[in-house]
């Protein structure tokens, strides 16, 4: 049996999780929910939003599965961490760990890796991820925007550099497999119907400003800061300008960046995201900026999707919807970015003078898991458009995509733990030599903030005011 590549394994596992979500949260309850919706919609004064709030649209199996995935994470706590461990957590964490271990064990078998060795290593990695969620659930840390991703990296770095990683855990440090699978799930959340609701203003904000900032920041890093590693430069530039960690992973795969360079980009992203998700909405409220403009500014500049939603919520529902949609539009660029970087690196950076570059070389460099991201986006966008909107929201958004989002969070957390556990402080310190990566990120984000705000104001209030008035 030929060895399966990591990218193909990520597509298969991501597709399986999405298929499981469709069967449990869409197919199983569809008949009952559709019938209840038809009966309710015939009544006078029917309100679809009220129906969504009051109706139970999940099957018994769906409710149980959601409880296992959600309860495996520790709950909120203030001073006593024991408050986080509910009865639900105690009965959910081990079954969920077994489920995750089995899924990745099958993938390891298909990749011709030692599955038994992986299982033994997965257990300690999983419980470090649980600890990251525990720290992120602390009330004060949560309010400051310090999420599981940053804690996962910090915990991993601390354990690796203070105590060392036991050999038994090393086979489970598969950060690329975890995060590539998570990115396939992220594709399902990029729905074209949501993008069309905002239309051209959002597309201009996301698709015009982002490439300009990316190219300018990369040029600045090479010509002004003279960063020696081009792969570090492009990974940080993509992380900052496009959509944070997801873009960094796709870019790092396309340009073959070192693990330490990816860790540097992710670490900078987490720090700036934690600051901006609190500071930006506070500034917007202070100056009295309109909700639509504030939401567009947040969506185009804050990296992580979860942080965008949290920051938008500080301003109101309109700002939240605009911010989340613009971030969704930005997320589409992940595939285009990976393809563009693969072409540029193959033809310009790694190419020797006079050598002809064919399609096969570009295909070899291109991260194949991006095809899973694009396929999931197209499939779920088509499925959403074929359903009545209240049913699509109830069964797809609140069912399948809620489940896949929770699973994606776990996959990202496992990836960040793995990155931390496999990164050495000495190697990481070399990446920050002279403070250039920090300067690059700060300068690039400053440009991003200015251009995004200007473009959002022009598009939403000068060129397409009629669209803004409907939001």
Short mmCIF file of C-alpha atoms in Angstrom, two decimals:
data_model
loop_
_atom_site.label_atom_id
_atom_site.label_comp_id
_atom_site.label_asym_id
_atom_site.label_seq_id
_atom_site.Cartn_x
_atom_site.Cartn_y
_atom_site.Cartn_z
CA UNK A 1 0.00 0.00 0.00
CA UNK A 2 1.49 3.38 -0.99
CA UNK A 3 2.10 5.90 1.77
CA UNK A 4 -0.59 8.55 2.05
CA UNK A 5 0.64 12.14 2.27
CA UNK A 6 -0.19 14.32 5.27
CA UNK A 7 -2.22 16.72 3.11
CA UNK A 8 -4.44 13.94 1.74
CA UNK A 9 -4.86 12.51 5.24
CA UNK A 10 -6.00 15.95 6.46
CA UNK A 11 -8.55 16.19 3.63
CA UNK A 12 -9.90 12.70 4.35
CA UNK A 13 -10.15 13.25 8.11
CA UNK A 14 -11.65 16.73 7.72
CA UNK A 15 -14.19 15.38 5.22
CA UNK A 16 -15.09 12.53 7.59
CA UNK A 17 -15.73 14.96 10.47
CA UNK A 18 -17.91 17.13 8.22
CA UNK A 19 -19.78 14.07 6.94
CA UNK A 20 -20.39 12.92 10.51
CA UNK A 21 -21.70 16.40 11.31
CA UNK A 22 -24.02 16.32 8.30
CA UNK A 23 -25.46 12.93 9.21
CA UNK A 24 -25.98 13.76 12.89
CA UNK A 25 -27.04 17.42 12.73
CA UNK A 26 -28.70 17.69 9.30
CA UNK A 27 -29.93 14.33 7.99
CA UNK A 28 -31.13 12.82 11.29
CA UNK A 29 -33.33 15.73 12.49
CA UNK A 30 -34.27 17.14 9.05
CA UNK A 31 -37.70 15.53 8.68
CA UNK A 32 -38.94 16.51 12.13
CA UNK A 33 -37.46 20.04 12.05
CA UNK A 34 -38.70 20.70 8.51
CA UNK A 35 -42.21 19.60 9.44
CA UNK A 36 -42.21 21.78 12.56
CA UNK A 37 -40.99 24.76 10.53
CA UNK A 38 -43.68 24.27 7.85
CA UNK A 39 -46.44 24.17 10.46
CA UNK A 40 -45.09 27.21 12.34
CA UNK A 41 -44.59 29.29 9.19
CA UNK A 42 -48.29 28.92 8.28
CA UNK A 43 -49.36 30.65 11.49
CA UNK A 44 -50.12 34.35 11.40
CA UNK A 45 -47.43 36.57 12.85
CA UNK A 46 -44.73 33.94 12.31
CA UNK A 47 -41.27 35.20 13.30
CA UNK A 48 -38.42 33.06 12.00
CA UNK A 49 -35.90 34.48 14.49
CA UNK A 50 -38.18 33.70 17.42
CA UNK A 51 -38.77 30.21 16.00
CA UNK A 52 -35.00 29.64 15.83
CA UNK A 53 -34.58 30.72 19.45
CA UNK A 54 -37.42 28.60 20.81
CA UNK A 55 -37.11 25.42 18.72
CA UNK A 56 -34.97 22.40 19.52
CA UNK A 57 -33.48 21.50 16.14
CA UNK A 58 -30.99 18.86 17.25
CA UNK A 59 -31.48 15.10 17.45
CA UNK A 60 -30.76 13.14 20.62
CA UNK A 61 -27.52 11.89 19.06
CA UNK A 62 -26.59 15.42 18.02
CA UNK A 63 -27.17 16.79 21.50
CA UNK A 64 -25.08 14.01 23.03
CA UNK A 65 -22.23 14.53 20.56
CA UNK A 66 -22.18 18.30 21.15
CA UNK A 67 -22.14 17.74 24.90
CA UNK A 68 -19.15 15.42 24.66
CA UNK A 69 -17.16 17.87 22.47
CA UNK A 70 -18.06 20.93 24.55
CA UNK A 71 -17.91 19.36 28.01
CA UNK A 72 -14.44 17.93 27.32
CA UNK A 73 -13.26 21.53 27.71
CA UNK A 74 -13.04 22.85 31.29
CA UNK A 75 -15.68 25.44 32.19
CA UNK A 76 -15.29 29.03 33.34
CA UNK A 77 -13.63 29.71 36.70
CA UNK A 78 -12.40 32.68 38.73
CA UNK A 79 -10.15 31.91 41.71
CA UNK A 80 -10.56 28.17 42.18
CA UNK A 81 -9.67 26.07 39.09
CA UNK A 82 -11.65 23.14 40.50
CA UNK A 83 -14.80 25.09 39.57
CA UNK A 84 -13.98 24.34 35.92
CA UNK A 85 -14.37 20.58 36.31
CA UNK A 86 -18.06 19.79 36.08
CA UNK A 87 -19.69 16.37 36.10
CA UNK A 88 -20.05 16.76 32.34
CA UNK A 89 -16.30 17.27 31.99
CA UNK A 90 -15.49 14.18 34.04
CA UNK A 91 -17.74 11.98 31.88
CA UNK A 92 -16.77 13.58 28.54
CA UNK A 93 -13.02 14.20 28.51
CA UNK A 94 -11.89 10.56 28.33
CA UNK A 95 -14.43 9.42 25.67
CA UNK A 96 -13.55 12.47 23.56
CA UNK A 97 -9.83 11.77 23.89
CA UNK A 98 -10.43 8.17 22.77
CA UNK A 99 -12.44 9.36 19.75
CA UNK A 100 -9.73 11.81 18.70
CA UNK A 101 -6.97 9.27 19.26
CA UNK A 102 -8.76 6.67 17.13
CA UNK A 103 -9.33 9.12 14.27
CA UNK A 104 -5.68 10.12 14.10
CA UNK A 105 -4.50 6.55 14.66
CA UNK A 106 -6.34 5.52 11.51
CA UNK A 107 -4.67 8.38 9.62
CA UNK A 108 -1.27 7.34 10.95
CA UNK A 109 -1.92 3.80 9.73
CA UNK A 110 -2.78 5.12 6.26
CA UNK A 111 0.43 7.18 6.29
CA UNK A 112 2.35 4.00 7.22
CA UNK A 113 3.36 5.38 10.62
CA UNK A 114 3.38 3.34 13.83
CA UNK A 115 -0.19 3.77 15.12
CA UNK A 116 0.47 2.20 18.54
CA UNK A 117 3.37 4.55 19.20
CA UNK A 118 1.16 7.49 18.19
CA UNK A 119 -1.60 6.52 20.66
CA UNK A 120 0.82 6.40 23.58
CA UNK A 121 2.15 9.84 22.69
CA UNK A 122 -1.27 11.36 22.05
CA UNK A 123 -2.46 11.04 25.66
CA UNK A 124 0.01 13.56 27.22
CA UNK A 125 -0.35 15.94 24.26
CA UNK A 126 -4.14 15.89 24.64
CA UNK A 127 -4.00 16.68 28.36
CA UNK A 128 -1.67 19.63 27.77
CA UNK A 129 -4.36 20.89 25.36
CA UNK A 130 -6.96 20.45 28.13
CA UNK A 131 -4.72 22.47 30.45
CA UNK A 132 -4.51 25.22 27.81
CA UNK A 133 -8.32 25.34 27.67
CA UNK A 134 -8.42 25.43 31.48
CA UNK A 135 -6.18 28.50 31.65
CA UNK A 136 -8.08 30.19 28.82
CA UNK A 137 -11.34 29.66 30.75
CA UNK A 138 -10.13 31.72 33.70
CA UNK A 139 -12.38 34.79 33.86
CA UNK A 140 -9.70 37.49 33.88
CA UNK A 141 -7.59 35.84 31.17
CA UNK A 142 -10.70 35.39 29.07
CA UNK A 143 -11.69 39.05 29.45
CA UNK A 144 -8.19 40.10 28.37
CA UNK A 145 -8.51 38.01 25.23
CA UNK A 146 -5.80 35.51 26.17
CA UNK A 147 -7.20 32.40 24.49
CA UNK A 148 -6.33 28.74 24.29
CA UNK A 149 -3.99 29.21 21.31
CA UNK A 150 -1.52 31.38 23.19
CA UNK A 151 -1.69 29.19 26.31
CA UNK A 152 -1.10 26.07 24.21
CA UNK A 153 2.10 27.49 22.73
CA UNK A 154 3.32 28.89 26.06
CA UNK A 155 2.66 25.63 27.92
CA UNK A 156 4.38 23.63 25.20
CA UNK A 157 7.42 25.91 25.22
CA UNK A 158 7.61 25.82 29.01
CA UNK A 159 7.41 22.04 29.25
CA UNK A 160 9.90 21.45 26.44
CA UNK A 161 12.49 23.94 27.62
CA UNK A 162 12.23 23.38 31.38
CA UNK A 163 11.49 19.66 31.74
CA UNK A 164 11.98 18.32 28.24
CA UNK A 165 9.51 16.28 26.19
CA UNK A 166 9.47 12.55 26.96
CA UNK A 167 10.26 10.39 23.95
CA UNK A 168 6.91 8.67 24.23
CA UNK A 169 5.10 11.93 23.35
CA UNK A 170 7.17 12.89 20.30
CA UNK A 171 5.34 10.69 17.72
CA UNK A 172 2.11 12.59 18.52
CA UNK A 173 3.62 16.04 17.86
CA UNK A 174 1.94 16.25 14.45
CA UNK A 175 1.18 19.96 14.33
CA UNK A 176 0.81 20.10 10.55
CA UNK A 177 -1.66 17.21 10.42
CA UNK A 178 -3.76 18.71 13.22
CA UNK A 179 -3.91 22.21 11.80
CA UNK A 180 -4.35 21.18 8.17
CA UNK A 181 -7.35 19.08 9.21
CA UNK A 182 -8.66 22.10 11.12
CA UNK A 183 -8.30 24.29 8.05
CA UNK A 184 -10.37 21.86 5.97
CA UNK A 185 -13.11 22.32 8.60
CA UNK A 186 -12.66 26.10 8.44
CA UNK A 187 -13.50 25.98 4.72
CA UNK A 188 -17.02 24.77 5.55
CA UNK A 189 -17.59 27.99 7.51
CA UNK A 190 -16.83 30.22 4.48
CA UNK A 191 -20.32 30.59 3.00
CA UNK A 192 -20.76 32.60 -0.20
CA UNK A 193 -24.33 33.60 0.68
CA UNK A 194 -22.99 35.43 3.73
CA UNK A 195 -20.41 37.18 1.57
CA UNK A 196 -23.05 38.34 -0.92
CA UNK A 197 -25.06 39.89 1.93
CA UNK A 198 -22.40 42.58 2.27
CA UNK A 199 -21.35 42.52 -1.37
CA UNK A 200 -18.81 44.73 -3.08
CA UNK A 201 -17.84 46.95 -0.10
CA UNK A 202 -16.67 43.94 1.89
CA UNK A 203 -14.88 42.44 -1.09
CA UNK A 204 -12.98 45.68 -1.69
CA UNK A 205 -11.98 45.92 1.97
CA UNK A 206 -10.78 42.30 2.12
CA UNK A 207 -9.43 41.65 -1.37
CA UNK A 208 -7.83 44.98 -2.27
CA UNK A 209 -6.23 46.06 1.01
CA UNK A 210 -4.98 42.60 1.99
CA UNK A 211 -2.72 41.93 -1.06
CA UNK A 212 -1.37 45.49 -0.91
CA UNK A 213 -0.45 45.12 2.77
CA UNK A 214 1.02 41.64 2.21
CA UNK A 215 3.28 42.68 -0.67
CA UNK A 216 4.30 45.97 0.95
CA UNK A 217 5.14 44.30 4.27
CA UNK A 218 7.21 41.61 2.55
CA UNK A 219 9.07 44.28 0.55
CA UNK A 220 9.65 46.27 3.75
CA UNK A 221 11.08 43.22 5.48
CA UNK A 222 13.47 42.46 2.62
CA UNK A 223 14.57 45.93 1.54
CA UNK A 224 14.35 48.05 4.70
CA UNK A 225 14.72 45.64 7.63
CA UNK A 226 16.84 43.21 5.56
CA UNK A 227 15.48 40.12 7.28
CA UNK A 228 17.82 37.31 6.24
CA UNK A 229 15.15 34.59 6.04
CA UNK A 230 12.66 35.17 3.24
CA UNK A 231 10.48 32.35 4.54
CA UNK A 232 10.21 34.03 7.96
CA UNK A 233 9.41 37.33 6.28
CA UNK A 234 6.61 36.00 4.06
CA UNK A 235 5.12 33.86 6.86
CA UNK A 236 4.87 36.85 9.22
CA UNK A 237 3.58 39.10 6.42
CA UNK A 238 0.85 36.61 5.47
CA UNK A 239 -0.08 35.96 9.11
CA UNK A 240 -0.49 39.66 9.81
CA UNK A 241 -2.21 40.75 6.58
CA UNK A 242 -4.55 37.90 5.68
CA UNK A 243 -6.14 35.95 8.54
CA UNK A 244 -3.60 35.07 11.18
CA UNK A 245 -2.57 31.52 12.00
CA UNK A 246 -4.50 29.89 9.14
CA UNK A 247 -2.70 32.00 6.55
CA UNK A 248 0.64 31.44 8.30
CA UNK A 249 0.20 27.66 8.13
CA UNK A 250 -0.73 27.72 4.42
CA UNK A 251 2.14 30.07 3.61
CA UNK A 252 4.69 28.14 5.65
CA UNK A 253 3.69 24.95 3.82
CA UNK A 254 3.99 26.62 0.42
CA UNK A 255 7.44 28.15 1.05
CA UNK A 256 8.77 25.33 3.29
CA UNK A 257 9.37 27.60 6.28
CA UNK A 258 11.07 26.19 9.37
CA UNK A 259 9.00 25.18 12.39
CA UNK A 260 10.66 27.93 14.47
CA UNK A 261 9.69 30.52 11.86
CA UNK A 262 6.07 29.40 11.97
CA UNK A 263 6.16 29.52 15.79
CA UNK A 264 7.49 33.09 15.65
CA UNK A 265 4.70 34.21 13.31
CA UNK A 266 2.00 32.48 15.35
CA UNK A 267 3.33 33.89 18.63
CA UNK A 268 3.36 37.46 17.29
CA UNK A 269 -0.14 36.98 15.92
CA UNK A 270 -1.49 35.74 19.26
CA UNK A 271 0.04 38.66 21.20
CA UNK A 272 -1.19 41.36 18.81
CA UNK A 273 -4.61 39.72 18.51
CA UNK A 274 -5.04 39.69 22.30
CA UNK A 275 -4.22 43.39 22.45
CA UNK A 276 -6.24 44.50 19.44
CA UNK A 277 -9.44 42.63 20.28
CA UNK A 278 -9.71 44.75 23.43
CA UNK A 279 -8.07 48.01 22.32
CA UNK A 280 -9.72 48.41 18.91
CA UNK A 281 -13.40 48.24 20.00
CA UNK A 282 -12.56 50.49 22.97
CA UNK A 283 -11.08 53.09 20.60
CA UNK A 284 -14.03 52.78 18.19
CA UNK A 285 -16.49 53.39 21.01
CA UNK A 286 -14.39 56.27 22.34
CA UNK A 287 -14.41 58.18 19.02
CA UNK A 288 -18.05 57.32 18.27
CA UNK A 289 -17.34 55.48 15.02
CA UNK A 290 -20.43 54.03 13.24
CA UNK A 291 -21.03 50.33 13.82
CA UNK A 292 -20.66 49.31 10.18
CA UNK A 293 -17.36 51.15 9.79
CA UNK A 294 -16.08 49.84 13.11
CA UNK A 295 -17.09 46.28 12.23
CA UNK A 296 -15.40 46.48 8.83
CA UNK A 297 -12.23 47.84 10.45
CA UNK A 298 -12.19 45.03 13.01
CA UNK A 299 -12.89 42.33 10.42
CA UNK A 300 -10.09 43.49 8.15
CA UNK A 301 -7.37 43.91 10.78
CA UNK A 302 -7.79 41.51 13.73
CA UNK A 303 -6.31 38.14 12.82
CA UNK A 304 -8.26 35.29 14.41
CA UNK A 305 -11.92 34.71 13.49
CA UNK A 306 -12.93 34.10 17.11
CA UNK A 307 -11.25 37.33 18.22
CA UNK A 308 -13.03 39.20 15.41
CA UNK A 309 -16.42 37.95 16.61
CA UNK A 310 -15.60 38.83 20.23
CA UNK A 311 -14.38 42.32 19.31
CA UNK A 312 -17.37 42.97 17.04
CA UNK A 313 -19.74 41.92 19.83
CA UNK A 314 -18.40 44.79 21.95
CA UNK A 315 -19.88 47.23 19.41
CA UNK A 316 -23.21 45.56 18.66
CA UNK A 317 -24.92 42.98 16.44
CA UNK A 318 -24.46 44.97 13.22
CA UNK A 319 -20.74 45.41 13.81
CA UNK A 320 -20.41 41.73 14.72
CA UNK A 321 -22.08 40.60 11.48
CA UNK A 322 -20.03 42.97 9.31
CA UNK A 323 -16.77 42.06 11.05
CA UNK A 324 -17.37 38.29 10.83
CA UNK A 325 -18.38 38.50 7.16
CA UNK A 326 -15.34 40.52 6.14
CA UNK A 327 -13.10 38.05 7.97
CA UNK A 328 -14.90 35.26 6.11
CA UNK A 329 -14.17 37.03 2.80
CA UNK A 330 -10.53 37.35 3.85
CA UNK A 331 -10.38 33.64 4.66
CA UNK A 332 -11.09 32.83 1.01
CA UNK A 333 -7.67 34.27 0.21
CA UNK A 334 -5.98 31.33 1.99
CA UNK A 335 -6.17 29.18 -1.14
CA UNK A 336 -5.11 32.00 -3.48
CA UNK A 337 -2.28 32.93 -1.12
CA UNK A 338 -0.94 29.37 -0.94
CA UNK A 339 -1.03 29.04 -4.72
CA UNK A 340 0.64 32.43 -5.26
CA UNK A 341 3.42 31.75 -2.75
CA UNK A 342 4.01 28.30 -4.26
CA UNK A 343 4.44 29.83 -7.73
CA UNK A 344 6.65 32.69 -6.51
CA UNK A 345 8.90 30.49 -4.35
CA UNK A 346 9.29 27.86 -7.05
CA UNK A 347 9.98 30.30 -9.88
CA UNK A 348 11.87 33.09 -8.09
CA UNK A 349 13.23 32.23 -4.65
CA UNK A 350 14.29 28.58 -4.99
CA UNK A 351 14.91 28.67 -8.72
CA UNK A 352 18.44 28.61 -10.10
CA UNK A 353 19.27 30.95 -12.99
CA UNK A 354 18.09 29.70 -16.36
CA UNK A 355 16.08 26.79 -14.95
CA UNK A 356 12.62 26.30 -16.45
CA UNK A 357 9.82 25.72 -13.97
CA UNK A 358 6.97 23.44 -15.01
CA UNK A 359 3.51 22.87 -13.62
CA UNK A 360 4.68 19.71 -11.86
CA UNK A 361 7.15 21.66 -9.69
CA UNK A 362 4.45 24.16 -8.70
CA UNK A 363 2.01 21.33 -7.94
CA UNK A 364 4.63 19.61 -5.80
CA UNK A 365 5.10 22.80 -3.76
CA UNK A 366 1.38 23.64 -3.52
CA UNK A 367 -0.16 22.56 -0.16
CA UNK A 368 -2.84 20.09 -1.25
CA UNK A 369 -4.92 20.45 1.92
CA UNK A 370 -6.04 23.84 0.59
CA UNK A 371 -8.12 21.93 -1.97
CA UNK A 372 -10.04 20.44 0.96
CA UNK A 373 -10.61 23.96 2.32
CA UNK A 374 -11.92 25.16 -1.06
CA UNK A 375 -14.04 22.03 -1.62
CA UNK A 376 -15.68 22.32 1.81
CA UNK A 377 -16.46 25.98 1.19
CA UNK A 378 -18.06 25.30 -2.21
CA UNK A 379 -20.07 22.30 -0.95
CA UNK A 380 -21.50 24.01 2.13
CA UNK A 381 -22.17 27.26 0.25
CA UNK A 382 -24.19 25.29 -2.33
CA UNK A 383 -26.01 23.32 0.36
CA UNK A 384 -26.85 26.51 2.29
CA UNK A 385 -28.25 28.18 -0.86
CA UNK A 386 -30.51 25.18 -1.60
CA UNK A 387 -32.24 25.30 1.79
CA UNK A 388 -34.76 27.77 3.20
CA UNK A 389 -32.79 30.24 5.28
CA UNK A 390 -34.32 29.45 8.71
CA UNK A 391 -33.72 25.73 8.16
CA UNK A 392 -30.20 26.40 6.90
CA UNK A 393 -29.43 28.48 9.98
CA UNK A 394 -30.99 25.93 12.36
CA UNK A 395 -29.47 22.78 10.87
CA UNK A 396 -26.29 23.94 9.14
CA UNK A 397 -25.07 27.00 11.04
CA UNK A 398 -26.31 26.08 14.51
CA UNK A 399 -25.81 22.36 13.99
CA UNK A 400 -23.15 21.12 11.58
CA UNK A 401 -20.96 24.22 11.56
CA UNK A 402 -21.16 24.72 15.33
CA UNK A 403 -19.94 21.15 15.72
CA UNK A 404 -17.17 21.53 13.11
CA UNK A 405 -16.09 24.82 14.70
CA UNK A 406 -15.73 23.16 18.10
CA UNK A 407 -13.74 20.33 16.53
CA UNK A 408 -11.56 22.85 14.71
CA UNK A 409 -10.80 24.55 18.02
CA UNK A 410 -9.56 21.26 19.46
CA UNK A 411 -7.44 20.56 16.37
CA UNK A 412 -5.86 24.00 16.49
CA UNK A 413 -5.18 23.62 20.22
CA UNK A 414 -3.45 20.26 19.64
CA UNK A 415 -1.43 21.87 16.86
CA UNK A 416 -0.25 24.78 19.02
CA UNK A 417 0.66 22.42 21.87
CA UNK A 418 2.68 20.36 19.40
CA UNK A 419 4.43 23.46 18.07
CA UNK A 420 5.39 24.54 21.59
CA UNK A 421 6.52 21.07 22.64
CA UNK A 422 8.81 20.75 19.61
CA UNK A 423 10.35 24.25 19.72
CA UNK A 424 13.60 25.08 21.50
CA UNK A 425 14.04 28.52 23.14
CA UNK A 426 17.53 28.86 21.69
CA UNK A 427 16.27 28.27 18.15
CA UNK A 428 13.31 30.57 18.75
CA UNK A 429 15.53 33.33 20.15
CA UNK A 430 17.53 33.34 16.94
CA UNK A 431 14.38 34.23 15.00
CA UNK A 432 13.92 37.39 17.10
CA UNK A 433 17.51 38.53 16.58
CA UNK A 434 17.59 42.34 16.49
CA UNK A 435 13.84 42.56 17.09
CA UNK A 436 13.19 42.60 13.32
CA UNK A 437 10.19 40.22 13.30
CA UNK A 438 8.45 42.38 15.94
CA UNK A 439 9.21 45.57 13.98
CA UNK A 440 7.96 43.94 10.78
CA UNK A 441 4.68 42.87 12.38
CA UNK A 442 4.10 46.22 14.10
CA UNK A 443 4.82 48.27 10.96
CA UNK A 444 2.76 45.98 8.75
CA UNK A 445 -0.18 46.06 11.14
CA UNK A 446 0.01 49.86 11.33
CA UNK A 447 -0.24 50.02 7.53
CA UNK A 448 -3.07 47.49 7.64
CA UNK A 449 -5.02 49.54 10.18
CA UNK A 450 -4.70 52.75 8.16
CA UNK A 451 -5.51 51.33 4.73
CA UNK A 452 -8.39 49.15 5.98
CA UNK A 453 -10.08 52.06 7.75
CA UNK A 454 -9.69 54.29 4.68
CA UNK A 455 -11.00 51.64 2.27
CA UNK A 456 -13.93 50.76 4.57
CA UNK A 457 -14.94 54.43 4.84
CA UNK A 458 -14.73 54.96 1.06
CA UNK A 459 -16.58 51.76 0.13
CA UNK A 460 -19.30 51.71 2.79
CA UNK A 461 -20.02 55.45 3.02
CA UNK A 462 -18.99 57.06 -0.27
CA UNK A 463 -19.26 54.47 -3.05
CA UNK A 464 -21.97 52.07 -1.77
CA UNK A 465 -23.97 53.97 0.89
CA UNK A 466 -27.18 52.23 -0.21
CA UNK A 467 -25.74 48.86 0.86
CA UNK A 468 -24.63 50.29 4.19
CA UNK A 469 -28.13 51.60 4.88
CA UNK A 470 -29.54 48.06 4.64
CA UNK A 471 -27.12 46.49 7.14
#
